Amino acid sequence: MSNRGWAVAVAAVLMGAAALVPANAQDKLPPLRTGVDGTFAPHAFPKLGGGIQGFNVDLFTEVAKRMHRDITIDSVSFSTLIPGMESGRYDFIAAPTTVTKERAEKMLFTAGYIWTAYQFGIKKGSVPIKGWEDLKGKAVAVNKGTPYETLSKKMGQEIGFEVQAYDTQPDATQAVLSGRAYATLGGNTTIVYTASKSPMFVADLELKDTRAHWAAPTPKTNPKLRAQLQDALDCMKKDGSLVKLSEKWFGRVPPPDALERTITPGYGVPGMPGYDPTPHELHCG
């Protein structure tokens, strides 16, 4: 057989083999790429034997499954997540991300999947905080690149206290336990969880006026992915699996108005930039 004839025969075999591969395998989408702050327990934190575990890890592993996609979840510092998505490294952010007007002007958010509020944590034996004024002349430790840092710096300038920014929330907590800072400001879920695991750390004042949505951001250029993520999250709300995950990781039953139960109309967070109020029918497999 000539070289040309051999090449034609090989090509025919390969084409025949390709025809045997199911169409859905040929069209399989690449894994979703995302990241979490791997030190933000109970949302994402190291597990024995390697890897990460937590509420957000379980949540978006299940979301990807419902989207018929694999997923890779990087464990990195929170301050690198938004730049990572903006640079194209991540398709979306799986870490709990507070929806703010400033962020919503730059990214598309799904509807919220859990409520968050800012809460202080202090060392056991310290005088409880009744308001921001109690921090005058003291130091507050925060996780770098978060809304807790933004608010603390604003209030610190007004009242007169130091703000220490750390790469991780555990580092900020350790600053309190070691006496370098009087308090740390963080999300209520992680502050309460840390207090349940550390007898020397106390969950203190929760700032009720800071209640906000935790949601998943995508680039503004990818509304299709935002819709797919939210549809999966909404189906988890509808069938109760999001409530079960919340009970597993936070140790309490979400109240009736919890976002783990609430399916909001449209796509995104009502009242925020990027919200799409267009009604759509939810199809859950």
PDB file of N, CA and C in Angstrom, residues 16 82 84 114 119 135 184 234 265:
ATOM      1  N   GLY A  16     -14.178   6.601  11.837  1.00  0.00           N
ATOM      2  CA  GLY A  16     -15.120   5.597  12.307  1.00  0.00           C
ATOM      3  C   GLY A  16     -15.140   5.497  13.812  1.00  0.00           C
ATOM      4  N   ILE A  82     -11.379  37.918  43.075  1.00  0.00           N
ATOM      5  CA  ILE A  82     -11.998  38.814  42.096  1.00  0.00           C
ATOM      6  C   ILE A  82     -11.019  39.162  40.976  1.00  0.00           C
ATOM      7  N   GLY A  84      -8.679  37.305  39.958  1.00  0.00           N
ATOM      8  CA  GLY A  84      -8.545  36.059  39.211  1.00  0.00           C
ATOM      9  C   GLY A  84      -9.676  35.867  38.223  1.00  0.00           C
ATOM     10  N   ILE A 114     -27.572  32.707  50.783  1.00  0.00           N
ATOM     11  CA  ILE A 114     -27.568  32.729  52.249  1.00  0.00           C
ATOM     12  C   ILE A 114     -27.413  34.177  52.701  1.00  0.00           C
ATOM     13  N   GLN A 119     -20.192  40.691  62.024  1.00  0.00           N
ATOM     14  CA  GLN A 119     -20.185  40.413  63.455  1.00  0.00           C
ATOM     15  C   GLN A 119     -18.766  40.517  63.995  1.00  0.00           C
ATOM     16  N   LEU A 135     -14.588  51.048  70.273  1.00  0.00           N
ATOM     17  CA  LEU A 135     -13.316  50.644  69.683  1.00  0.00           C
ATOM     18  C   LEU A 135     -12.302  51.785  69.598  1.00  0.00           C
ATOM     19  N   THR A 184     -12.051  41.314  65.947  1.00  0.00           N
ATOM     20  CA  THR A 184     -12.048  41.085  64.507  1.00  0.00           C
ATOM     21  C   THR A 184     -13.471  41.246  64.008  1.00  0.00           C
ATOM     22  N   ASP A 234     -31.488  27.687  42.562  1.00  0.00           N
ATOM     23  CA  ASP A 234     -32.925  27.757  42.819  1.00  0.00           C
ATOM     24  C   ASP A 234     -33.546  26.366  42.914  1.00  0.00           C
ATOM     25  N   PRO A 265     -37.592  36.464  42.137  1.00  0.00           N
ATOM     26  CA  PRO A 265     -37.875  36.546  40.700  1.00  0.00           C
ATOM     27  C   PRO A 265     -36.675  37.072  39.929  1.00  0.00           C
TER      28      PRO A 265
END
